[in-house]
Tab-separated table of C-alpha atoms in Angstrom:
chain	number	residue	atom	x	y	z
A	548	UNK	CA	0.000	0.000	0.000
A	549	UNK	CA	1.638	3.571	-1.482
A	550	UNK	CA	1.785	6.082	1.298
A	551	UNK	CA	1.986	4.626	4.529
A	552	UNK	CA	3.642	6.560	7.316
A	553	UNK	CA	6.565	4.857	8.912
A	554	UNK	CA	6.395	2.971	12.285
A	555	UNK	CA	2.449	2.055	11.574
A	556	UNK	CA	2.438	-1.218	13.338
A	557	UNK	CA	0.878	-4.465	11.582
A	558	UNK	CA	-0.600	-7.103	13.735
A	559	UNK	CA	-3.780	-8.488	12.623
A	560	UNK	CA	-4.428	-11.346	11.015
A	561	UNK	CA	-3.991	-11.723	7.130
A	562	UNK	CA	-7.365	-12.916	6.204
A	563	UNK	CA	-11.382	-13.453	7.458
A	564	UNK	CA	-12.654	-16.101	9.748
A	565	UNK	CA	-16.068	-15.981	7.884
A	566	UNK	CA	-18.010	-13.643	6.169
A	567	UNK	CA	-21.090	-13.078	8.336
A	568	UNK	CA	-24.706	-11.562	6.596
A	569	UNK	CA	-24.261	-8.206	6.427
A	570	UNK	CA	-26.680	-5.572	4.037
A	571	UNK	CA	-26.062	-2.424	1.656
A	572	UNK	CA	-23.704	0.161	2.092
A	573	UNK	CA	-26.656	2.516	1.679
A	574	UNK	CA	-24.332	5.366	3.025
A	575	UNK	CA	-21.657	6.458	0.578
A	576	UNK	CA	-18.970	9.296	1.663
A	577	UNK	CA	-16.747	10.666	-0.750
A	578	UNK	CA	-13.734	12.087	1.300
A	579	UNK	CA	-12.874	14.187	-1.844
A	580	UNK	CA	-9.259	15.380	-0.607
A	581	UNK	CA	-7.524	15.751	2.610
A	582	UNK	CA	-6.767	19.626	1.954
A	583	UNK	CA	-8.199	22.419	3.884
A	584	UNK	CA	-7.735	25.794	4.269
A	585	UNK	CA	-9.198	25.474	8.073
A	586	UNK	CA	-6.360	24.050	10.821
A	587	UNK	CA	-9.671	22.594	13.688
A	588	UNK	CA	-7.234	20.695	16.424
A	589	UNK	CA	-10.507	18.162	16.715
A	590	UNK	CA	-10.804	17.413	12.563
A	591	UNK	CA	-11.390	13.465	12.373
A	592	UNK	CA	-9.164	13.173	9.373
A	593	UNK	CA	-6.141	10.787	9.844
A	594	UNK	CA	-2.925	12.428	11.592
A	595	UNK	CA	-0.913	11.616	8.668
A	596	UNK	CA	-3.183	12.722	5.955
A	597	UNK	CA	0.210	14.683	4.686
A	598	UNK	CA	1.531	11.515	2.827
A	599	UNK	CA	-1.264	10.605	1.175
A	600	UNK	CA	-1.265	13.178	-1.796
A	601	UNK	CA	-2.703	11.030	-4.891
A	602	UNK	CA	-6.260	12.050	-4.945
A	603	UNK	CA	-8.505	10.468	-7.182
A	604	UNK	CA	-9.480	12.217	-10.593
A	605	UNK	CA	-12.657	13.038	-11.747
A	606	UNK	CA	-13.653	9.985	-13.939
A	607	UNK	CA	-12.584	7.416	-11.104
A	608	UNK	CA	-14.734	9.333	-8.403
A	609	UNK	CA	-17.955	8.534	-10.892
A	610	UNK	CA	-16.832	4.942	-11.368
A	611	UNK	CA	-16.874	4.531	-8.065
A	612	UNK	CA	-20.106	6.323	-7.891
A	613	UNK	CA	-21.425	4.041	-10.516
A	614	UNK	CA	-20.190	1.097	-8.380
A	615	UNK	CA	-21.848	2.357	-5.190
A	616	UNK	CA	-25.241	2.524	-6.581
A	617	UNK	CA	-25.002	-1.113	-8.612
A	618	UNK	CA	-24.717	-2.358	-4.490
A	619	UNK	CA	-27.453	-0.361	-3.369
A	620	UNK	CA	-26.308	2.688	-2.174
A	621	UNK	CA	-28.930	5.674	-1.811
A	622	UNK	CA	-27.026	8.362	0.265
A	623	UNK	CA	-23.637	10.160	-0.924
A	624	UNK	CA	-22.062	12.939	1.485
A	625	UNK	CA	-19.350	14.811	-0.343
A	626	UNK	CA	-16.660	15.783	2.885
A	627	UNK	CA	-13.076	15.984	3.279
A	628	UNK	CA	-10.959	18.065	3.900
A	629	UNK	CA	-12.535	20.821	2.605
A	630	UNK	CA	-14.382	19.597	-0.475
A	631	UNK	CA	-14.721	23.089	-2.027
A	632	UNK	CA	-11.002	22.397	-3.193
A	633	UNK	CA	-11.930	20.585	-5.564
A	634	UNK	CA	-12.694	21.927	-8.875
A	635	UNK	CA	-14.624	19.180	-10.210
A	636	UNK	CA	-17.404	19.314	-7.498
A	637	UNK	CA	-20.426	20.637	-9.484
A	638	UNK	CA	-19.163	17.654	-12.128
A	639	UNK	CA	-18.969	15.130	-9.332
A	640	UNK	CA	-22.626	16.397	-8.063
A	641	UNK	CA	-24.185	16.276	-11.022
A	642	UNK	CA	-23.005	13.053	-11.981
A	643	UNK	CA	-24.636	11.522	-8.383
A	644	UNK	CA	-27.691	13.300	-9.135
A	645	UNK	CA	-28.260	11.727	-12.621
A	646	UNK	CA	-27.206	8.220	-10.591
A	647	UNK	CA	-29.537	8.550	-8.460
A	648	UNK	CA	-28.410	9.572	-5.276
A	649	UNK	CA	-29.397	11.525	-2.327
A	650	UNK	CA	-26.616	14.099	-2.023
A	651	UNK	CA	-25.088	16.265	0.601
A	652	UNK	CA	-22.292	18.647	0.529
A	653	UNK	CA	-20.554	18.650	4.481
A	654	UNK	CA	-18.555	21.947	4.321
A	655	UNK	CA	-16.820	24.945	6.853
A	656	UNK	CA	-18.078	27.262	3.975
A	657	UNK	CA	-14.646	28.658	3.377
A	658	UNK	CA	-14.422	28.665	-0.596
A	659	UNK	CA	-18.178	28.694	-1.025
A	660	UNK	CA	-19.627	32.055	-2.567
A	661	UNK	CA	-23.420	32.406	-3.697
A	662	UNK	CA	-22.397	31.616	-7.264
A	663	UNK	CA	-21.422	28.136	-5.927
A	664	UNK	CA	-24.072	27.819	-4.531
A	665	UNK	CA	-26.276	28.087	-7.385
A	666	UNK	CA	-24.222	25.842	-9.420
A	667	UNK	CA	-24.462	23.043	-7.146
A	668	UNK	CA	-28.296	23.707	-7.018
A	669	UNK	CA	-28.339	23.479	-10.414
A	670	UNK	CA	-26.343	20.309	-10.517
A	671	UNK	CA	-28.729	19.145	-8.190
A	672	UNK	CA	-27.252	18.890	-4.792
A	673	UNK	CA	-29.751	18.009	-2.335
A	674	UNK	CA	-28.572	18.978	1.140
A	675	UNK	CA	-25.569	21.837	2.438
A	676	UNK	CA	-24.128	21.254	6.065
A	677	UNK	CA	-22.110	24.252	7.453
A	678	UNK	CA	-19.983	23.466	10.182
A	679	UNK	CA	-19.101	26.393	13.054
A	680	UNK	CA	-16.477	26.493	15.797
A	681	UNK	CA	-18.264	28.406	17.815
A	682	UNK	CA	-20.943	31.436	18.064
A	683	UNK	CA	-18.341	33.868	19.266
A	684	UNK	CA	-16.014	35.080	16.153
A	685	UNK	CA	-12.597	35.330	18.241
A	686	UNK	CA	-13.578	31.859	19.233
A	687	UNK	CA	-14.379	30.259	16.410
A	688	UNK	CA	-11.466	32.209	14.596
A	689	UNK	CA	-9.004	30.890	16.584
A	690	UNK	CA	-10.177	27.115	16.462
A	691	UNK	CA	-10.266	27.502	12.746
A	692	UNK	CA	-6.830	28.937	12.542
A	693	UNK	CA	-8.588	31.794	10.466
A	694	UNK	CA	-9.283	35.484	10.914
A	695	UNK	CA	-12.044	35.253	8.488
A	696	UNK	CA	-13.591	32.039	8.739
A	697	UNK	CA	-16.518	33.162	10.930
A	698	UNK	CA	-18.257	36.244	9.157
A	699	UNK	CA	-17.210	33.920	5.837
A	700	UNK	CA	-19.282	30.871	7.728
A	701	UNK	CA	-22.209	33.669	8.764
A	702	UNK	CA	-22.670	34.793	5.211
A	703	UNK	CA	-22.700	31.689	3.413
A	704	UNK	CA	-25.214	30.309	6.035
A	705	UNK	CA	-27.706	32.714	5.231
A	706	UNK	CA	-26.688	32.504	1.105
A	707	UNK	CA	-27.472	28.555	1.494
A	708	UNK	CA	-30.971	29.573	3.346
A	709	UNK	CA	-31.734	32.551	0.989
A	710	UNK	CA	-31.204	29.853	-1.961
A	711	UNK	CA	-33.976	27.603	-0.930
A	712	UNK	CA	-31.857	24.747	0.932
A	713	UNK	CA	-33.025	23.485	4.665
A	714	UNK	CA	-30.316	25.145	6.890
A	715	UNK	CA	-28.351	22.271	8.553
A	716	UNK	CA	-25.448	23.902	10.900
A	717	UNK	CA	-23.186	21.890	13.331
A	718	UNK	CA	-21.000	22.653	15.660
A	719	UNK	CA	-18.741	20.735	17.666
A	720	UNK	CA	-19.012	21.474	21.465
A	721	UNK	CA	-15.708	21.334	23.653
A	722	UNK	CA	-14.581	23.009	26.811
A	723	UNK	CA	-14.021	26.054	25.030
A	724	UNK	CA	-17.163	26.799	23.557
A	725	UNK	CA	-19.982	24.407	25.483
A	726	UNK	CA	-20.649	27.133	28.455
A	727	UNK	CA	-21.529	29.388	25.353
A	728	UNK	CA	-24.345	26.742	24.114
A	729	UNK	CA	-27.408	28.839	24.549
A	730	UNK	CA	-25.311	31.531	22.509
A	731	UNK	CA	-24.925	29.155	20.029
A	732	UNK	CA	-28.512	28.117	20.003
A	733	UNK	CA	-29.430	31.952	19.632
A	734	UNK	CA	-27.674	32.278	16.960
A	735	UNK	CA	-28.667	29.075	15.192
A	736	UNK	CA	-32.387	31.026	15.744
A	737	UNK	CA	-30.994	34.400	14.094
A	738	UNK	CA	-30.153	32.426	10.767
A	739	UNK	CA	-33.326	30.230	10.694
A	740	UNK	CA	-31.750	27.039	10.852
A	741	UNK	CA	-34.114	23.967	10.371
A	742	UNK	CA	-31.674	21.151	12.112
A	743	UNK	CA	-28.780	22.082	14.305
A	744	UNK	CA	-26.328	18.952	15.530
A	745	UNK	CA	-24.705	20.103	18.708
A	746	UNK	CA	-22.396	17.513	18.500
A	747	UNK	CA	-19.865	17.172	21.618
A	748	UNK	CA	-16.350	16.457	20.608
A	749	UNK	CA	-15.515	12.868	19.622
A	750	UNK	CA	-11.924	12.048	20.557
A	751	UNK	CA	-10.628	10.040	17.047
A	752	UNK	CA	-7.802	11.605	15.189
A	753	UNK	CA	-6.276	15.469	15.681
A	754	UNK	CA	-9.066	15.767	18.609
A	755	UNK	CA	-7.409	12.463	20.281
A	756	UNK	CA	-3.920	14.334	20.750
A	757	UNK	CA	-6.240	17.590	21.863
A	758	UNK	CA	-8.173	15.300	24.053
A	759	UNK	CA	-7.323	17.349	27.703
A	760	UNK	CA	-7.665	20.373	25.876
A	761	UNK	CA	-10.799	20.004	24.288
A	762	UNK	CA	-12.756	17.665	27.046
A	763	UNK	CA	-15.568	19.153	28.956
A	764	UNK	CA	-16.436	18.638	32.930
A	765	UNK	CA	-19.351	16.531	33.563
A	766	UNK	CA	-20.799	19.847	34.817
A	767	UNK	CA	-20.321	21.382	31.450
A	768	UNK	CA	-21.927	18.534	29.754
A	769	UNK	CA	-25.050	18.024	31.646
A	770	UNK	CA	-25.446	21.739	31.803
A	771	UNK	CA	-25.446	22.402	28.124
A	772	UNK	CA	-27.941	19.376	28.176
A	773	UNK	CA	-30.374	20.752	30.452
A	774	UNK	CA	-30.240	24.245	28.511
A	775	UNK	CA	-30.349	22.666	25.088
A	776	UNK	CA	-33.628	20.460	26.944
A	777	UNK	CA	-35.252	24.048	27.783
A	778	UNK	CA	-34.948	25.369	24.439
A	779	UNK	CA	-36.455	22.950	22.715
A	780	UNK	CA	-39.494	23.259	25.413
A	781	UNK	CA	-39.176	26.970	24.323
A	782	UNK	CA	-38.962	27.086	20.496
A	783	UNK	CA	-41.708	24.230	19.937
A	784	UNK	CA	-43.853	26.632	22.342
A	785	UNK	CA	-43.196	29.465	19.793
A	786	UNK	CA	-44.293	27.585	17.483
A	787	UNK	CA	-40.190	27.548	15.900
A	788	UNK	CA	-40.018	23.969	14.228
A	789	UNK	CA	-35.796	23.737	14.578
A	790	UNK	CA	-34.570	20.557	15.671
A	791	UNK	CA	-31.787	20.547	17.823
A	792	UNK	CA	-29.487	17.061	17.914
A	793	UNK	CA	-27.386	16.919	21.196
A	794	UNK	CA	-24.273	14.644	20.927
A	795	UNK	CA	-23.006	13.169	24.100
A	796	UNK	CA	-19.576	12.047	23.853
A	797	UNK	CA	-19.004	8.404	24.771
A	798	UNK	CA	-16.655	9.224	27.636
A	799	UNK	CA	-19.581	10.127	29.739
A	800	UNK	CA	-21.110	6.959	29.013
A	801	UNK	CA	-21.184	3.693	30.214
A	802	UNK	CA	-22.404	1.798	27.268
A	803	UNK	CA	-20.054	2.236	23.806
A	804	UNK	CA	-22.186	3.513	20.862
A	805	UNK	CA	-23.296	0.663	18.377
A	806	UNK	CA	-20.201	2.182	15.909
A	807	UNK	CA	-21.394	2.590	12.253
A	808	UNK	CA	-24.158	0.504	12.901
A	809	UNK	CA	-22.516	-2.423	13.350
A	810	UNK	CA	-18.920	-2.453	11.223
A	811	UNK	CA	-19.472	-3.136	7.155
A	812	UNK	CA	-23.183	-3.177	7.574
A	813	UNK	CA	-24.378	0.237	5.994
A	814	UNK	CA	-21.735	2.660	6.231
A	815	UNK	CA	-18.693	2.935	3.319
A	816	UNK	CA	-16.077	5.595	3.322
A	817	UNK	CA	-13.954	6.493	0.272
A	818	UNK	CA	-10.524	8.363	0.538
A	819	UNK	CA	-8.827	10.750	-1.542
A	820	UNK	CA	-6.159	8.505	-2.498
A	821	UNK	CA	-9.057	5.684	-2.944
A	822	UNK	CA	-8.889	3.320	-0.340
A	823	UNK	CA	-11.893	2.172	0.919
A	824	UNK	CA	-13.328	1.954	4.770
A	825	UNK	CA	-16.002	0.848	7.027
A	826	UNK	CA	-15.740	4.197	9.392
A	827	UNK	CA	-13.672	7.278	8.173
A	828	UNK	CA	-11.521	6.695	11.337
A	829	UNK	CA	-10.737	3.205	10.375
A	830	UNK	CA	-7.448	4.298	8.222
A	831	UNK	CA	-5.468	4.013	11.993
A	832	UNK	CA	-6.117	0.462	12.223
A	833	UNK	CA	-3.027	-1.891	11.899
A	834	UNK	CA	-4.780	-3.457	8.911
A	835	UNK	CA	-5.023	-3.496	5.298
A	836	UNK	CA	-7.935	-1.962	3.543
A	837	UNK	CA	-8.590	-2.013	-0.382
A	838	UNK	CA	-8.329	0.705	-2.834
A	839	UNK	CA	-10.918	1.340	-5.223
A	840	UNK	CA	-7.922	1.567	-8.268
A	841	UNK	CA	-7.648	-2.005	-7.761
A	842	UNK	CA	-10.375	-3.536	-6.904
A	843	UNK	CA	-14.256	-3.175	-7.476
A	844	UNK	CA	-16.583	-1.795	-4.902
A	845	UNK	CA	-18.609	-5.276	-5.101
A	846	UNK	CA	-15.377	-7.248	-4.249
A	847	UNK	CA	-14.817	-4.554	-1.198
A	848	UNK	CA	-17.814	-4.543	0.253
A	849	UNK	CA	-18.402	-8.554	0.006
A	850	UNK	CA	-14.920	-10.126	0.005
A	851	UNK	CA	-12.490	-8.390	1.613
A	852	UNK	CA	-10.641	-8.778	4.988
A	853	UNK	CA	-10.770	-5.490	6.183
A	854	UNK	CA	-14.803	-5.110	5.711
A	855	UNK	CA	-15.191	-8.781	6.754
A	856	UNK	CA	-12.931	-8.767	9.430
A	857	UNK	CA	-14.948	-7.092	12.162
A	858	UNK	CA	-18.655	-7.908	10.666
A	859	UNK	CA	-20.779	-10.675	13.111
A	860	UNK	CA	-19.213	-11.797	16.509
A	861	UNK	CA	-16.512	-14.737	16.264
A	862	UNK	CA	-13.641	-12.135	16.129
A	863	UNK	CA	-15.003	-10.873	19.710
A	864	UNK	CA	-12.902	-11.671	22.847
A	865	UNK	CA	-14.455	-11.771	26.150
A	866	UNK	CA	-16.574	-9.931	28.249
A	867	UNK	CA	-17.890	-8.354	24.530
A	868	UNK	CA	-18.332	-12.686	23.489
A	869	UNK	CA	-20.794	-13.326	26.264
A	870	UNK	CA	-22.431	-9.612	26.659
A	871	UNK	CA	-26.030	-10.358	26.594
A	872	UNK	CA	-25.799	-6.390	24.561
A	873	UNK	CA	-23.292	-7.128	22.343
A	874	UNK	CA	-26.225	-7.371	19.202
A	875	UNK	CA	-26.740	-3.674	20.879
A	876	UNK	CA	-23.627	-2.078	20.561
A	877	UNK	CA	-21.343	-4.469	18.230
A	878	UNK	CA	-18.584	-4.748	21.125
A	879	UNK	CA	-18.690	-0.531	20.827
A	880	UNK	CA	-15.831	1.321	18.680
A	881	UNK	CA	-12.903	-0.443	17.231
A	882	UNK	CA	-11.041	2.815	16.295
A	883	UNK	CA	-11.335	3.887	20.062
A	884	UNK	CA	-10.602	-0.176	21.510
A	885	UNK	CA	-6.637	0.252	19.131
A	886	UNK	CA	-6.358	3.585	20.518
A	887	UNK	CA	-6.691	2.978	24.013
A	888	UNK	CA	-5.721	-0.099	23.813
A	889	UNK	CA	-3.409	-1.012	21.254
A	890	UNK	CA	-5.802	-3.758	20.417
A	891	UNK	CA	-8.525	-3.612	17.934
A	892	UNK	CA	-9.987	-6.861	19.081
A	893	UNK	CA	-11.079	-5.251	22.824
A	894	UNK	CA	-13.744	-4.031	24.172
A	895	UNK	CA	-14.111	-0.445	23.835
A	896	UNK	CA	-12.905	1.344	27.266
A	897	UNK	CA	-16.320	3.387	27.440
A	898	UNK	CA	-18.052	0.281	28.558
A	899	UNK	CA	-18.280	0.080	32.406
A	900	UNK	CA	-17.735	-4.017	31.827
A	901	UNK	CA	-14.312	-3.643	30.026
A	902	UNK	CA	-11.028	-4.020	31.743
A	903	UNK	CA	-9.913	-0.968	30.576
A	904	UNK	CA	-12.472	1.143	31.438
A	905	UNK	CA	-10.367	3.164	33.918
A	906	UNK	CA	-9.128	4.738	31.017
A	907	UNK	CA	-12.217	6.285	30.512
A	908	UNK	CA	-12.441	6.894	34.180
A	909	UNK	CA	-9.231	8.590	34.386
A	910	UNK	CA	-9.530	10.915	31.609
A	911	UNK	CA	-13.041	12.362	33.413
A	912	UNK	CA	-10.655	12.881	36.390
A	913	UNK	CA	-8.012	15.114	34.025
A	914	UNK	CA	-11.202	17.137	32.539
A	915	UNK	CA	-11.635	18.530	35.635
A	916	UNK	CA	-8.214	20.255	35.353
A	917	UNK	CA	-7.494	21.183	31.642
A	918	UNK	CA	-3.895	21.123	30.060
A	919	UNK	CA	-2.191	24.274	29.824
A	920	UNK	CA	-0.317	23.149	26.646
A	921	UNK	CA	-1.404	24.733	23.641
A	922	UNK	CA	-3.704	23.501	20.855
A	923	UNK	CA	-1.848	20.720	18.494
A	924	UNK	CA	-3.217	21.764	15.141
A	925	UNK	CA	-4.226	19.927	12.018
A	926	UNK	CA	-1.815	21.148	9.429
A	927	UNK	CA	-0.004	19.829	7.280
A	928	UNK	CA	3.570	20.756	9.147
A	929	UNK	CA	2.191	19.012	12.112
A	930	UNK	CA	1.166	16.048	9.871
A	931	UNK	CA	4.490	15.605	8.058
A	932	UNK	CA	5.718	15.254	12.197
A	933	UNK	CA	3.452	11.860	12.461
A	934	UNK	CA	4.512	10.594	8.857
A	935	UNK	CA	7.865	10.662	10.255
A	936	UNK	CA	6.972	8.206	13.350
């Protein structure tokens, strides 16, 4: 495999056990290209995105497309990165649209301008997401690692509304910004948004390394809860029909998420360079996953080891092999059991019955006093630094 940073250990098995049932990928995302002009120290693209430069051209982003749909696919989110970078986007759109697809364009706004906007349209993009940092501009400015990114985000918010499109905002809650959630909810009223995922940090990736940093107290979490609760009381009262999504991140929890829906049972990820993945976090794992230049999406999906390797319940080691919830939650995250861990094959540390759930314990402990180190952030300097082990 071209592009893999040194040191990247390698210590799972070479091929499946069985291939258990498993259905559609009905959820296609096109990572389009690892290059942004935002630096977020929480962005859930792979540390070492830096040596993986060989993005895939126009013609084999349709083909695989073309391939998604023959197995069933009906959704296609077009992320990255920064997917504005590419140049090809309103081709790429249109080509899902005549395909048949459901299509959704997951963007910080930087790049987008109301002409875009209307080409897309045209092209017949279903669905704009526009991420924020936060609802205060120096805030959200200096996440971003941009001066402008914030009026840029508040004017291409209201461009996407004024165009027809539901408004769909997110913004990722941390310590630095959660105490400010009824700010952000105000604001997400002032640009008559429709849906608005408050989603607290997930620690995969550049957020992992920011982890102390960007972790909220208990306190902070259940507060932003309970004021996020009285809003909604609030805006259905006024008759406002916004819905607002609150993420809780697993480390308050004592139950792991059911990852992806179970792993390689709806979900399929696509890279720049082309390889293909059952989580967008999954490039981390000390395993081998196919790229789409060399093999067909059919083959991927159905035959591979690295989508097979994971799906049903043989590969699960105990307490996850006996867990009366483990057709619940799937044995939780396997991104989040390597990186505790350094075993993909354990439970995930969220869950109160795994051995390792101190971990979990202990880094609700170090919330409560944050790190005074500053913000590692996703660039590509800083990625060049993991690349080199």
């Amino acid at each position: 495999m071209s592009g893999v940073c040194q040191g990247k250990p390698s210590s799972l098995p070479t091929s499946p056990s069985s291939s258990p049932t498993h259905g559609q990928p009905l959820w296609l995302l096109a990572e389009l290209t690892y290059k942004c002009p935002l630096q977020c120290p929480y962005c859930s693209n792979p540390k070492d995105f830096a040596d993986f430069s060989e993005e895939l051209t126009t013609q084999e982003w349709i083909k695989v497309f073309e391939e998604g749909r023959k197995l069933g696919a009906v959704q296609l989110g077009f992320s990255g990165g920064e997917p504005l970078v590419r140049q090809d986007l309103g081709e790429l759109i249109k080509a899902a649209r005549d395909l048949g697809y459901y299509t959704n364009l997951i963007t910080s706004g930087v790049g987008l301008n109301e002409h875009k906007v209307a080409e897309f349209r045209e092209a017949g993009l279903d669905h704009i997401q526009v991420s924020f940092q936060a609802s205060d501009e120096t805030v959200n400015n200096m996440l971003a690692g941009s001066k402008k990114a914030f009026q840029q985000k508040l004017k291409m918010a209201r461009e996407v509304k004024a165009q027809g499109y539901p408004m769909v905002l997110n913004f990722v809650t941390h310590r630095h910004n959660i105490d400010q959630i009824d700010r952000i909810i105000e604001l997400c009223v002032e640009l008559e948004a429709d849906y608005v995922e408050l989603a607290t940090c997930q620690y995969y990736g550049w957020a992992y390394e920011n982890r102390q940093q960007l972790m909220p107290t208990r306190a902070q979490l259940e507060r932003a809860e309970r004021i996020t609760n009285e809003y909604r009381v609030k805006l259905a009262a006024a008759g406002n029909p916004i819905k607002l999504i609150f993420v809780t991140p697993d480390y308050y929890e004592e139950r792991p998420k059911g990852c992806m829906n179970g792993w390689g049972q709806v979900f399929l990820t696509v890279t720049p360079d082309g390889q293909a993945l059952p989580c967008h976090s999954a490039r981390m794992l000390p395993m081998e996953f196919p790229n789409v230049r060399e093999h067909s999406l059919d083959h991927i999906w159905n035959d591979s080891f690295g989508f097979n390797h994971f799906r049903g319940y043989e590969w699960m080691k105990e307490p996850c092999l006996s867990c009366d919830e483990k057709e619940k939650d799937f044995g939780g995250c396997r991104c989040q059991a390597f990186m505790m861990t350094g075993d993909a094959h354990n439970t995930d540390p969220v869950c109160s019955k795994s051995p390792n759930h101190d971990m979990i314990l202990q880094a609700r402990e170090e919330a409560e006093t944050p790190a005074a180190e500053p913000f590692l952030y996703r660039n590509e300097r800083n990625s060049r630094v993991f690349c080199k082990g």
